[in-house]
Amino acid sequence: MLHLRIIAPAERTEETVTTLRGVPGTYNLIVLPGAAREPEGDVILCDVARESGDDAVHALRRLGVDAYGSIAVENVDLTVSQGADRAEKEAPGDSADAVLWDQLAEITHEESTLSVTYLSFMTLATTLAACGVVLDNAVLIVGAMAIGPDFGPLAGVSVAMVERRHRLVARCLICLLVGFAVAIAVTVLFSLAMDAAGLFHAEQLTRHRPITEFIVSPDEFSLIVGVLAGVAGTLSLTSAKSGALVGVAISVTTIPAAANAAVALSYGNYAQTRASSEQLLLNLVAISVAGTLTLLAQKWLWRMRRGRGAAPADGRQDR
C-alpha cells in the first residue's frame, strides 16, 4: 500500500475526496479540516493500493492539487486490515509490476544532480579502480564498481526518454559527461603522483593482466553485459529492489574503463586509452538503450494487463 498526504484549500476538498473515491484500491480516507498551515487548507489522508498509485497521483495533478496544495506519497510497510486487503484486490494489476512514474522521475532527478557529493564519489570510485587495474586486483575493481554513482544519470536518461522530458535528458547527459571528465582528470593526476612516488609503474599497465585485461578488450560480451545490466538496473528501480542495484553496479565496466583510460593517458599509452574509452562508451550506450526499452515494455505490459491505455497526466512537466 501507499500512503498519500494531500493538502488542499477548503473549497477544493470535496472534489479532491470525490476523485480519490473514484480510484480503485483507495482506503482509510481521512479529512482533517483546517489542519494545514503552510500551505493553508485541509489535510486529506488515504491509503492506496500501489497498482493504483500512479492513477491517484495523476488524477490529483489533473485537478491542480500540486499547484494550489501538495501531494506526498510514502510506502506503507504493513497494513493490518481486511478492508485494506479488499481494496488491494479491487485495484487492477499486480503491485509488484506497478511503476510510479512520478516517483521514478523524482528518484532519477535526484540521482542526476551534479553535486559535490556526486563528483566526489565518481572521483573516489575511479581512483580506486585505477589502483585495481594497475595491481590487477579484483577486490579493488569490485569495490570501485560498487561505489560508482553513474547508474543514476543513466537511469535518468532512460526515464526522460520514455517520459519525453527533454530537459532531463540533457541534465543527465551533462551529469555523466562532467562526472567522468572530472574523475578521469583527477585520476590522471593521481596516477602521475603515484608514479612519482614509485607506487605505479608503466610496465604494470602493459604486462599480462588476467583479471582486468578485459577492460581494454571491448567485444560482443561487453554489449551483452551492458544490456543485461541495464534491464536489471531498471527493474530494480521500478520495483524498489535496491539490493539488486548493487549487483548491477558491480557487473558493468564503466568505472574501471574510465580508470584504465586515465592511467593509460598519464603514461601516454594512447592505444589503451582508446580501447578503454570504447569500452566505456559501449557500456553507457548499452545500459541507456536497454533501460529505455525496459521501461517502454513495462508501460506497455502494464496497460495491456489492465486492459486500457492510460494517457499521461496533464500536469507532467519537464524538470
PDB file of C-alpha atoms in Angstrom:
ATOM      1  CA  MET A   1       0.000   0.000   0.000  1.00  0.00           C
ATOM      2  CA  LEU A   2       0.909   3.644  -0.463  1.00  0.00           C
ATOM      3  CA  HIS A   3       0.039   6.440   1.946  1.00  0.00           C
ATOM      4  CA  LEU A   4      -0.986   9.777   0.444  1.00  0.00           C
ATOM      5  CA  ARG A   5      -0.977  13.063   2.347  1.00  0.00           C
ATOM      6  CA  ILE A   6      -2.711  15.827   0.446  1.00  0.00           C
ATOM      7  CA  ILE A   7      -3.187  19.493   1.327  1.00  0.00           C
ATOM      8  CA  ALA A   8      -5.990  21.293  -0.485  1.00  0.00           C
ATOM      9  CA  PRO A   9      -7.918  24.547   0.041  1.00  0.00           C
ATOM     10  CA  ALA A  10     -11.219  24.001   1.836  1.00  0.00           C
ATOM     11  CA  GLU A  11     -13.232  24.874  -1.270  1.00  0.00           C
ATOM     12  CA  ARG A  12     -11.429  22.127  -3.262  1.00  0.00           C
ATOM     13  CA  THR A  13     -11.614  19.410  -0.622  1.00  0.00           C
ATOM     14  CA  GLU A  14     -14.881  17.853  -1.750  1.00  0.00           C
ATOM     15  CA  GLU A  15     -13.815  17.364  -5.369  1.00  0.00           C
ATOM     16  CA  THR A  16     -10.465  16.023  -4.197  1.00  0.00           C
ATOM     17  CA  VAL A  17     -12.162  13.467  -1.949  1.00  0.00           C
ATOM     18  CA  THR A  18     -14.577  12.532  -4.736  1.00  0.00           C
ATOM     19  CA  THR A  19     -11.647  11.982  -7.093  1.00  0.00           C
ATOM     20  CA  LEU A  20      -9.874   9.744  -4.595  1.00  0.00           C
ATOM     21  CA  ARG A  21     -13.044   7.736  -4.016  1.00  0.00           C
ATOM     22  CA  GLY A  22     -13.092   7.034  -7.755  1.00  0.00           C
ATOM     23  CA  VAL A  23      -9.629   5.464  -7.702  1.00  0.00           C
ATOM     24  CA  PRO A  24      -9.848   1.668  -7.185  1.00  0.00           C
ATOM     25  CA  GLY A  25      -7.933   0.463  -4.154  1.00  0.00           C
ATOM     26  CA  THR A  26      -8.413   3.609  -2.027  1.00  0.00           C
ATOM     27  CA  TYR A  27      -8.971   3.019   1.688  1.00  0.00           C
ATOM     28  CA  ASN A  28      -8.588   4.728   5.082  1.00  0.00           C
ATOM     29  CA  LEU A  29      -9.758   8.058   3.664  1.00  0.00           C
ATOM     30  CA  ILE A  30      -9.460  10.791   6.301  1.00  0.00           C
ATOM     31  CA  VAL A  31     -10.172  14.546   6.128  1.00  0.00           C
ATOM     32  CA  LEU A  32      -8.725  16.942   8.716  1.00  0.00           C
ATOM     33  CA  PRO A  33     -10.459  20.315   8.140  1.00  0.00           C
ATOM     34  CA  GLY A  34      -8.197  23.351   8.510  1.00  0.00           C
ATOM     35  CA  ALA A  35      -5.255  21.309   9.820  1.00  0.00           C
ATOM     36  CA  ALA A  36      -2.698  22.667   7.333  1.00  0.00           C
ATOM     37  CA  ARG A  37      -0.933  25.978   7.897  1.00  0.00           C
ATOM     38  CA  GLU A  38       1.652  26.138   5.084  1.00  0.00           C
ATOM     39  CA  PRO A  39       0.050  25.948   2.631  1.00  0.00           C
ATOM     40  CA  GLU A  40      -3.239  26.640   4.368  1.00  0.00           C
ATOM     41  CA  GLY A  41      -6.086  24.230   3.838  1.00  0.00           C
ATOM     42  CA  ASP A  42      -7.492  20.843   4.722  1.00  0.00           C
ATOM     43  CA  VAL A  43      -5.338  17.756   5.134  1.00  0.00           C
ATOM     44  CA  ILE A  44      -6.576  14.653   3.318  1.00  0.00           C
ATOM     45  CA  LEU A  45      -5.033  11.295   4.190  1.00  0.00           C
ATOM     46  CA  CYS A  46      -5.627   7.981   2.491  1.00  0.00           C
ATOM     47  CA  ASP A  47      -4.060   4.638   1.638  1.00  0.00           C
ATOM     48  CA  VAL A  48      -3.993   3.485  -1.978  1.00  0.00           C
ATOM     49  CA  ALA A  49      -3.002   0.150  -3.468  1.00  0.00           C
ATOM     50  CA  ARG A  50       0.374   0.511  -5.155  1.00  0.00           C
ATOM     51  CA  GLU A  51      -1.039  -0.561  -8.513  1.00  0.00           C
ATOM     52  CA  SER A  52      -3.434   2.421  -8.368  1.00  0.00           C
ATOM     53  CA  GLY A  53      -0.856   4.879  -7.042  1.00  0.00           C
ATOM     54  CA  ASP A  54       0.053   6.263 -10.449  1.00  0.00           C
ATOM     55  CA  ASP A  55      -3.620   6.845 -11.323  1.00  0.00           C
ATOM     56  CA  ALA A  56      -4.256   8.565  -7.988  1.00  0.00           C
ATOM     57  CA  VAL A  57      -1.336  10.974  -8.342  1.00  0.00           C
ATOM     58  CA  HIS A  58      -2.168  11.807 -11.962  1.00  0.00           C
ATOM     59  CA  ALA A  59      -5.840  12.361 -11.122  1.00  0.00           C
ATOM     60  CA  LEU A  60      -4.857  14.767  -8.344  1.00  0.00           C
ATOM     61  CA  ARG A  61      -2.472  16.592 -10.646  1.00  0.00           C
ATOM     62  CA  ARG A  62      -5.211  16.958 -13.239  1.00  0.00           C
ATOM     63  CA  LEU A  63      -7.227  18.714 -10.533  1.00  0.00           C
ATOM     64  CA  GLY A  64      -4.274  21.027  -9.958  1.00  0.00           C
ATOM     65  CA  VAL A  65      -3.665  19.857  -6.393  1.00  0.00           C
ATOM     66  CA  ASP A  66       0.095  20.099  -6.927  1.00  0.00           C
ATOM     67  CA  ALA A  67      -0.339  23.774  -7.913  1.00  0.00           C
ATOM     68  CA  TYR A  68      -2.602  25.009  -5.099  1.00  0.00           C
ATOM     69  CA  GLY A  69      -1.613  22.477  -2.432  1.00  0.00           C
ATOM     70  CA  SER A  70       0.701  19.497  -2.168  1.00  0.00           C
ATOM     71  CA  ILE A  71       0.851  15.735  -2.653  1.00  0.00           C
ATOM     72  CA  ALA A  72       3.139  13.486  -0.616  1.00  0.00           C
ATOM     73  CA  VAL A  73       3.481   9.733  -1.185  1.00  0.00           C
ATOM     74  CA  GLU A  74       5.010   7.217   1.222  1.00  0.00           C
ATOM     75  CA  ASN A  75       5.360   3.434   1.173  1.00  0.00           C
ATOM     76  CA  VAL A  76       3.418   1.556   3.840  1.00  0.00           C
ATOM     77  CA  ASP A  77       5.375  -1.479   5.003  1.00  0.00           C
ATOM     78  CA  LEU A  78       2.486  -3.103   6.861  1.00  0.00           C
ATOM     79  CA  THR A  79      -1.278  -2.616   6.930  1.00  0.00           C
ATOM     80  CA  VAL A  80      -3.316  -4.958   9.118  1.00  0.00           C
ATOM     81  CA  SER A  81      -6.868  -4.542   7.847  1.00  0.00           C
ATOM     82  CA  GLN A  82      -9.285  -6.767   5.985  1.00  0.00           C
ATOM     83  CA  GLY A  83     -10.725  -3.665   4.371  1.00  0.00           C
ATOM     84  CA  ALA A  84      -7.300  -2.687   3.055  1.00  0.00           C
ATOM     85  CA  ASP A  85      -6.864  -6.220   1.728  1.00  0.00           C
ATOM     86  CA  ARG A  86     -10.161  -5.925  -0.140  1.00  0.00           C
ATOM     87  CA  ALA A  87      -9.113  -2.528  -1.512  1.00  0.00           C
ATOM     88  CA  GLU A  88      -5.890  -4.012  -2.864  1.00  0.00           C
ATOM     89  CA  LYS A  89      -7.847  -6.796  -4.569  1.00  0.00           C
ATOM     90  CA  GLU A  90     -10.108  -4.192  -6.200  1.00  0.00           C
ATOM     91  CA  ALA A  91      -7.149  -2.440  -7.778  1.00  0.00           C
ATOM     92  CA  PRO A  92      -6.290  -3.792 -11.245  1.00  0.00           C
ATOM     93  CA  GLY A  93      -2.918  -5.388 -11.920  1.00  0.00           C
ATOM     94  CA  ASP A  94      -0.233  -6.576  -9.547  1.00  0.00           C
ATOM     95  CA  SER A  95       1.567  -4.321  -7.089  1.00  0.00           C
ATOM     96  CA  ALA A  96       4.929  -5.913  -7.951  1.00  0.00           C
ATOM     97  CA  ASP A  97       4.571  -4.786 -11.572  1.00  0.00           C
ATOM     98  CA  ALA A  98       3.280  -1.275 -10.844  1.00  0.00           C
ATOM     99  CA  VAL A  99       5.510   1.663 -11.769  1.00  0.00           C
ATOM    100  CA  LEU A 100       5.091   5.020 -10.063  1.00  0.00           C
ATOM    101  CA  TRP A 101       6.323   7.243 -12.858  1.00  0.00           C
ATOM    102  CA  ASP A 102       6.420  10.476 -10.877  1.00  0.00           C
ATOM    103  CA  GLN A 103       8.344   8.745  -8.089  1.00  0.00           C
ATOM    104  CA  LEU A 104      10.750   7.242 -10.625  1.00  0.00           C
ATOM    105  CA  ALA A 105      11.302  10.638 -12.232  1.00  0.00           C
ATOM    106  CA  GLU A 106      11.955  12.173  -8.808  1.00  0.00           C
ATOM    107  CA  ILE A 107      14.481   9.472  -7.897  1.00  0.00           C
ATOM    108  CA  THR A 108      16.403   9.805 -11.145  1.00  0.00           C
ATOM    109  CA  HIS A 109      16.215  13.602 -10.922  1.00  0.00           C
ATOM    110  CA  GLU A 110      17.946  13.471  -7.540  1.00  0.00           C
ATOM    111  CA  GLU A 111      20.475  10.877  -8.704  1.00  0.00           C
ATOM    112  CA  SER A 112      21.433  13.007 -11.707  1.00  0.00           C
ATOM    113  CA  THR A 113      22.190  16.145  -9.717  1.00  0.00           C
ATOM    114  CA  LEU A 114      25.690  17.417 -10.479  1.00  0.00           C
ATOM    115  CA  SER A 115      26.721  17.930  -6.868  1.00  0.00           C
ATOM    116  CA  VAL A 116      29.962  17.883  -4.912  1.00  0.00           C
ATOM    117  CA  THR A 117      28.928  14.545  -3.428  1.00  0.00           C
ATOM    118  CA  TYR A 118      28.306  13.029  -6.861  1.00  0.00           C
ATOM    119  CA  LEU A 119      31.665  14.231  -8.185  1.00  0.00           C
ATOM    120  CA  SER A 120      33.392  13.013  -5.024  1.00  0.00           C
ATOM    121  CA  PHE A 121      32.009   9.502  -5.384  1.00  0.00           C
ATOM    122  CA  MET A 122      32.868   9.452  -9.101  1.00  0.00           C
ATOM    123  CA  THR A 123      36.427  10.539  -8.343  1.00  0.00           C
ATOM    124  CA  LEU A 124      36.879   8.134  -5.433  1.00  0.00           C
ATOM    125  CA  ALA A 125      35.491   5.219  -7.445  1.00  0.00           C
ATOM    126  CA  THR A 126      37.722   5.971 -10.427  1.00  0.00           C
ATOM    127  CA  THR A 127      40.912   6.426  -8.419  1.00  0.00           C
ATOM    128  CA  LEU A 128      40.168   3.217  -6.502  1.00  0.00           C
ATOM    129  CA  ALA A 129      39.619   1.430  -9.804  1.00  0.00           C
ATOM    130  CA  ALA A 130      42.946   2.850 -11.016  1.00  0.00           C
ATOM    131  CA  CYS A 131      44.684   1.025  -8.189  1.00  0.00           C
ATOM    132  CA  GLY A 132      42.760  -2.081  -9.151  1.00  0.00           C
ATOM    133  CA  VAL A 133      43.757  -2.054 -12.819  1.00  0.00           C
ATOM    134  CA  VAL A 134      47.421  -1.342 -12.072  1.00  0.00           C
ATOM    135  CA  LEU A 135      47.619  -4.058  -9.405  1.00  0.00           C
ATOM    136  CA  ASP A 136      45.276  -6.369 -11.348  1.00  0.00           C
ATOM    137  CA  ASN A 137      43.241  -6.714  -8.174  1.00  0.00           C
ATOM    138  CA  ALA A 138      39.630  -7.921  -8.449  1.00  0.00           C
ATOM    139  CA  VAL A 139      38.675  -6.765  -4.939  1.00  0.00           C
ATOM    140  CA  LEU A 140      39.579  -3.161  -5.694  1.00  0.00           C
ATOM    141  CA  ILE A 141      37.756  -3.283  -9.035  1.00  0.00           C
ATOM    142  CA  VAL A 142      34.566  -4.645  -7.462  1.00  0.00           C
ATOM    143  CA  GLY A 143      34.756  -2.064  -4.669  1.00  0.00           C
ATOM    144  CA  ALA A 144      35.133   0.745  -7.188  1.00  0.00           C
ATOM    145  CA  MET A 145      32.167  -0.531  -9.202  1.00  0.00           C
ATOM    146  CA  ALA A 146      30.001  -0.712  -6.084  1.00  0.00           C
ATOM    147  CA  ILE A 147      30.544   2.927  -5.052  1.00  0.00           C
ATOM    148  CA  GLY A 148      30.330   4.403  -8.544  1.00  0.00           C
ATOM    149  CA  PRO A 149      27.203   6.641  -8.822  1.00  0.00           C
ATOM    150  CA  ASP A 150      26.989   6.627 -12.615  1.00  0.00           C
ATOM    151  CA  PHE A 151      23.919   4.388 -12.904  1.00  0.00           C
ATOM    152  CA  GLY A 152      21.689   7.177 -11.539  1.00  0.00           C
ATOM    153  CA  PRO A 153      22.153   9.518 -14.527  1.00  0.00           C
ATOM    154  CA  LEU A 154      21.985   6.546 -16.909  1.00  0.00           C
ATOM    155  CA  ALA A 155      18.615   5.552 -15.461  1.00  0.00           C
ATOM    156  CA  GLY A 156      17.601   9.205 -15.680  1.00  0.00           C
ATOM    157  CA  VAL A 157      18.289   9.199 -19.423  1.00  0.00           C
ATOM    158  CA  SER A 158      16.014   6.176 -19.867  1.00  0.00           C
ATOM    159  CA  VAL A 159      13.187   7.666 -17.799  1.00  0.00           C
ATOM    160  CA  ALA A 160      13.478  11.012 -19.558  1.00  0.00           C
ATOM    161  CA  MET A 161      13.379   9.354 -22.986  1.00  0.00           C
ATOM    162  CA  VAL A 162      10.243   7.373 -22.141  1.00  0.00           C
ATOM    163  CA  GLU A 163       8.529  10.353 -20.493  1.00  0.00           C
ATOM    164  CA  ARG A 164       9.792  12.729 -23.222  1.00  0.00           C
ATOM    165  CA  ARG A 165      11.355  15.074 -20.705  1.00  0.00           C
ATOM    166  CA  HIS A 166      13.993  16.600 -22.942  1.00  0.00           C
ATOM    167  CA  ARG A 167      15.489  18.884 -20.315  1.00  0.00           C
ATOM    168  CA  LEU A 168      16.007  15.900 -18.024  1.00  0.00           C
ATOM    169  CA  VAL A 169      17.819  14.061 -20.833  1.00  0.00           C
ATOM    170  CA  ALA A 170      20.204  16.996 -21.216  1.00  0.00           C
ATOM    171  CA  ARG A 171      20.654  17.251 -17.441  1.00  0.00           C
ATOM    172  CA  CYS A 172      21.571  13.551 -17.131  1.00  0.00           C
ATOM    173  CA  LEU A 173      23.951  13.614 -20.083  1.00  0.00           C
ATOM    174  CA  ILE A 174      25.721  16.684 -18.706  1.00  0.00           C
ATOM    175  CA  CYS A 175      25.968  14.979 -15.317  1.00  0.00           C
ATOM    176  CA  LEU A 176      27.575  11.909 -16.919  1.00  0.00           C
ATOM    177  CA  LEU A 177      29.922  13.923 -19.134  1.00  0.00           C
ATOM    178  CA  VAL A 178      31.131  16.251 -16.410  1.00  0.00           C
ATOM    179  CA  GLY A 179      31.322  13.448 -13.850  1.00  0.00           C
ATOM    180  CA  PHE A 180      33.526  11.220 -15.978  1.00  0.00           C
ATOM    181  CA  ALA A 181      35.605  14.160 -17.229  1.00  0.00           C
ATOM    182  CA  VAL A 182      36.376  15.316 -13.679  1.00  0.00           C
ATOM    183  CA  ALA A 183      37.007  11.762 -12.456  1.00  0.00           C
ATOM    184  CA  ILE A 184      39.379  10.979 -15.321  1.00  0.00           C
ATOM    185  CA  ALA A 185      41.245  14.281 -14.927  1.00  0.00           C
ATOM    186  CA  VAL A 186      41.747  13.723 -11.194  1.00  0.00           C
ATOM    187  CA  THR A 187      42.762  10.102 -11.784  1.00  0.00           C
ATOM    188  CA  VAL A 188      45.398  11.206 -14.303  1.00  0.00           C
ATOM    189  CA  LEU A 189      46.896  13.473 -11.640  1.00  0.00           C
ATOM    190  CA  PHE A 190      46.583  10.667  -9.081  1.00  0.00           C
ATOM    191  CA  SER A 191      48.398   8.267 -11.414  1.00  0.00           C
ATOM    192  CA  LEU A 192      51.199  10.743 -12.019  1.00  0.00           C
ATOM    193  CA  ALA A 193      51.568  11.265  -8.261  1.00  0.00           C
ATOM    194  CA  MET A 194      51.647   7.514  -7.628  1.00  0.00           C
ATOM    195  CA  ASP A 195      54.264   7.103 -10.361  1.00  0.00           C
ATOM    196  CA  ALA A 196      56.389   9.857  -8.839  1.00  0.00           C
ATOM    197  CA  ALA A 197      56.147   8.061  -5.502  1.00  0.00           C
ATOM    198  CA  GLY A 198      57.291   4.821  -7.134  1.00  0.00           C
ATOM    199  CA  LEU A 199      53.972   3.049  -6.476  1.00  0.00           C
ATOM    200  CA  PHE A 200      52.757   2.912 -10.088  1.00  0.00           C
ATOM    201  CA  HIS A 201      54.957   1.749 -12.979  1.00  0.00           C
ATOM    202  CA  ALA A 202      54.305   1.858 -16.723  1.00  0.00           C
ATOM    203  CA  GLU A 203      55.075  -1.835 -17.153  1.00  0.00           C
ATOM    204  CA  GLN A 204      52.265  -2.732 -14.751  1.00  0.00           C
ATOM    205  CA  LEU A 205      49.828  -1.429 -17.335  1.00  0.00           C
ATOM    206  CA  THR A 206      51.331  -3.303 -20.292  1.00  0.00           C
ATOM    207  CA  ARG A 207      52.027  -6.634 -18.609  1.00  0.00           C
ATOM    208  CA  HIS A 208      49.647  -9.581 -18.798  1.00  0.00           C
ATOM    209  CA  ARG A 209      46.688  -8.831 -16.526  1.00  0.00           C
ATOM    210  CA  PRO A 210      44.410 -11.885 -16.418  1.00  0.00           C
ATOM    211  CA  ILE A 211      41.817 -10.246 -14.152  1.00  0.00           C
ATOM    212  CA  THR A 212      41.484  -6.759 -15.650  1.00  0.00           C
ATOM    213  CA  GLU A 213      42.636  -7.253 -19.251  1.00  0.00           C
ATOM    214  CA  PHE A 214      39.004  -7.397 -20.390  1.00  0.00           C
ATOM    215  CA  ILE A 215      38.748  -3.662 -19.779  1.00  0.00           C
ATOM    216  CA  VAL A 216      40.836  -2.915 -22.858  1.00  0.00           C
ATOM    217  CA  SER A 217      39.142  -5.595 -24.971  1.00  0.00           C
ATOM    218  CA  PRO A 218      35.620  -4.400 -25.812  1.00  0.00           C
ATOM    219  CA  ASP A 219      33.683  -7.107 -27.642  1.00  0.00           C
ATOM    220  CA  GLU A 220      30.201  -8.541 -28.078  1.00  0.00           C
ATOM    221  CA  PHE A 221      30.172  -9.692 -24.463  1.00  0.00           C
ATOM    222  CA  SER A 222      30.648  -6.093 -23.323  1.00  0.00           C
ATOM    223  CA  LEU A 223      27.469  -5.233 -25.208  1.00  0.00           C
ATOM    224  CA  ILE A 224      25.572  -8.227 -23.807  1.00  0.00           C
ATOM    225  CA  VAL A 225      26.601  -7.493 -20.218  1.00  0.00           C
ATOM    226  CA  GLY A 226      25.697  -3.826 -20.635  1.00  0.00           C
ATOM    227  CA  VAL A 227      22.234  -4.699 -21.958  1.00  0.00           C
ATOM    228  CA  LEU A 228      21.557  -7.215 -19.180  1.00  0.00           C
ATOM    229  CA  ALA A 229      22.769  -4.762 -16.543  1.00  0.00           C
ATOM    230  CA  GLY A 230      20.561  -2.018 -17.973  1.00  0.00           C
ATOM    231  CA  VAL A 231      17.494  -4.254 -17.808  1.00  0.00           C
ATOM    232  CA  ALA A 232      18.278  -5.466 -14.278  1.00  0.00           C
ATOM    233  CA  GLY A 233      19.054  -1.978 -13.006  1.00  0.00           C
ATOM    234  CA  THR A 234      15.849  -0.522 -14.413  1.00  0.00           C
ATOM    235  CA  LEU A 235      13.747  -3.314 -12.911  1.00  0.00           C
ATOM    236  CA  SER A 236      15.446  -2.783  -9.545  1.00  0.00           C
ATOM    237  CA  LEU A 237      14.479   0.893  -9.602  1.00  0.00           C
ATOM    238  CA  THR A 238      10.886   0.409 -10.686  1.00  0.00           C
ATOM    239  CA  SER A 239      10.271  -2.397  -8.188  1.00  0.00           C
ATOM    240  CA  ALA A 240      12.291  -0.777  -5.357  1.00  0.00           C
ATOM    241  CA  LYS A 241      14.667  -3.756  -5.247  1.00  0.00           C
ATOM    242  CA  SER A 242      17.676  -1.723  -4.115  1.00  0.00           C
ATOM    243  CA  GLY A 243      19.682  -4.846  -3.328  1.00  0.00           C
ATOM    244  CA  ALA A 244      19.639  -5.824  -6.993  1.00  0.00           C
ATOM    245  CA  LEU A 245      21.032  -2.424  -7.908  1.00  0.00           C
ATOM    246  CA  VAL A 246      24.284  -3.234  -6.104  1.00  0.00           C
ATOM    247  CA  GLY A 247      24.660  -6.310  -8.283  1.00  0.00           C
ATOM    248  CA  VAL A 248      24.124  -4.167 -11.357  1.00  0.00           C
ATOM    249  CA  ALA A 249      26.814  -1.739 -10.224  1.00  0.00           C
ATOM    250  CA  ILE A 250      29.449  -4.478  -9.999  1.00  0.00           C
ATOM    251  CA  SER A 251      28.538  -6.094 -13.316  1.00  0.00           C
ATOM    252  CA  VAL A 252      29.452  -3.285 -15.721  1.00  0.00           C
ATOM    253  CA  THR A 253      32.845  -1.824 -16.522  1.00  0.00           C
ATOM    254  CA  THR A 254      32.134   1.887 -16.768  1.00  0.00           C
ATOM    255  CA  ILE A 255      34.219   2.981 -13.769  1.00  0.00           C
ATOM    256  CA  PRO A 256      37.126   0.537 -14.405  1.00  0.00           C
ATOM    257  CA  ALA A 257      37.202   1.551 -18.076  1.00  0.00           C
ATOM    258  CA  ALA A 258      37.398   5.230 -17.141  1.00  0.00           C
ATOM    259  CA  ALA A 259      40.158   4.449 -14.636  1.00  0.00           C
ATOM    260  CA  ASN A 260      42.202   2.443 -17.149  1.00  0.00           C
ATOM    261  CA  ALA A 261      41.804   5.216 -19.714  1.00  0.00           C
ATOM    262  CA  ALA A 262      43.101   7.754 -17.172  1.00  0.00           C
ATOM    263  CA  VAL A 263      46.127   5.686 -16.122  1.00  0.00           C
ATOM    264  CA  ALA A 264      46.977   4.878 -19.737  1.00  0.00           C
ATOM    265  CA  LEU A 265      46.683   8.554 -20.638  1.00  0.00           C
ATOM    266  CA  SER A 266      49.077   9.507 -17.844  1.00  0.00           C
ATOM    267  CA  TYR A 267      51.689   7.176 -19.381  1.00  0.00           C
ATOM    268  CA  GLY A 268      50.985   8.220 -22.960  1.00  0.00           C
ATOM    269  CA  ASN A 269      49.597   4.783 -23.826  1.00  0.00           C
ATOM    270  CA  TYR A 270      47.014   6.037 -26.288  1.00  0.00           C
ATOM    271  CA  ALA A 271      46.110   2.586 -27.604  1.00  0.00           C
ATOM    272  CA  GLN A 272      44.827   1.531 -24.174  1.00  0.00           C
ATOM    273  CA  THR A 273      43.224   4.933 -23.667  1.00  0.00           C
ATOM    274  CA  ARG A 274      41.265   4.480 -26.890  1.00  0.00           C
ATOM    275  CA  ALA A 275      40.284   0.871 -26.132  1.00  0.00           C
ATOM    276  CA  SER A 276      39.160   1.749 -22.601  1.00  0.00           C
ATOM    277  CA  SER A 277      37.147   4.704 -23.905  1.00  0.00           C
ATOM    278  CA  GLU A 278      35.429   2.411 -26.396  1.00  0.00           C
ATOM    279  CA  GLN A 279      34.587   0.015 -23.562  1.00  0.00           C
ATOM    280  CA  LEU A 280      33.187   2.897 -21.513  1.00  0.00           C
ATOM    281  CA  LEU A 281      31.087   4.286 -24.359  1.00  0.00           C
ATOM    282  CA  LEU A 282      29.776   0.829 -25.301  1.00  0.00           C
ATOM    283  CA  ASN A 283      28.587   0.182 -21.754  1.00  0.00           C
ATOM    284  CA  LEU A 284      26.999   3.619 -21.388  1.00  0.00           C
ATOM    285  CA  VAL A 285      25.030   3.264 -24.622  1.00  0.00           C
ATOM    286  CA  ALA A 286      24.017  -0.343 -23.934  1.00  0.00           C
ATOM    287  CA  ILE A 287      22.728   0.451 -20.441  1.00  0.00           C
ATOM    288  CA  SER A 288      20.792   3.536 -21.583  1.00  0.00           C
ATOM    289  CA  VAL A 289      19.157   1.797 -24.554  1.00  0.00           C
ATOM    290  CA  ALA A 290      18.326  -1.330 -22.546  1.00  0.00           C
ATOM    291  CA  GLY A 291      16.869   0.767 -19.726  1.00  0.00           C
ATOM    292  CA  THR A 292      14.703   2.740 -22.135  1.00  0.00           C
ATOM    293  CA  LEU A 293      13.383  -0.396 -23.851  1.00  0.00           C
ATOM    294  CA  THR A 294      12.692  -1.995 -20.453  1.00  0.00           C
ATOM    295  CA  LEU A 295      10.613   0.984 -19.316  1.00  0.00           C
ATOM    296  CA  LEU A 296       8.689   1.013 -22.597  1.00  0.00           C
ATOM    297  CA  ALA A 297       7.995  -2.702 -22.231  1.00  0.00           C
ATOM    298  CA  GLN A 298       6.848  -2.226 -18.626  1.00  0.00           C
ATOM    299  CA  LYS A 299       4.497   0.566 -19.622  1.00  0.00           C
ATOM    300  CA  TRP A 300       3.044  -1.459 -22.482  1.00  0.00           C
ATOM    301  CA  LEU A 301       2.626  -4.649 -20.435  1.00  0.00           C
ATOM    302  CA  TRP A 302       1.013  -2.735 -17.576  1.00  0.00           C
ATOM    303  CA  ARG A 303      -1.508  -1.127 -19.884  1.00  0.00           C
ATOM    304  CA  MET A 304      -2.231  -4.450 -21.594  1.00  0.00           C
ATOM    305  CA  ARG A 305      -2.731  -6.181 -18.248  1.00  0.00           C
ATOM    306  CA  ARG A 306      -5.104  -3.516 -17.017  1.00  0.00           C
ATOM    307  CA  GLY A 307      -6.964  -3.565 -20.307  1.00  0.00           C
ATOM    308  CA  ARG A 308      -6.656   0.135 -21.033  1.00  0.00           C
ATOM    309  CA  GLY A 309      -4.100   2.709 -22.101  1.00  0.00           C
ATOM    310  CA  ALA A 310      -3.897   5.498 -19.558  1.00  0.00           C
ATOM    311  CA  ALA A 311      -2.788   8.804 -21.001  1.00  0.00           C
ATOM    312  CA  PRO A 312      -0.140  10.830 -19.173  1.00  0.00           C
ATOM    313  CA  ALA A 313      -1.485  13.367 -16.721  1.00  0.00           C
ATOM    314  CA  ASP A 314      -1.739  16.925 -17.978  1.00  0.00           C
ATOM    315  CA  GLY A 315       0.298  18.106 -15.011  1.00  0.00           C
ATOM    316  CA  ARG A 316       3.523  16.415 -16.092  1.00  0.00           C
ATOM    317  CA  GLN A 317       6.302  18.822 -16.854  1.00  0.00           C
ATOM    318  CA  ASP A 318       9.980  18.625 -17.696  1.00  0.00           C
ATOM    319  CA  ARG A 319      12.359  19.074 -14.846  1.00  0.00           C
TER     320      ARG A 319
END
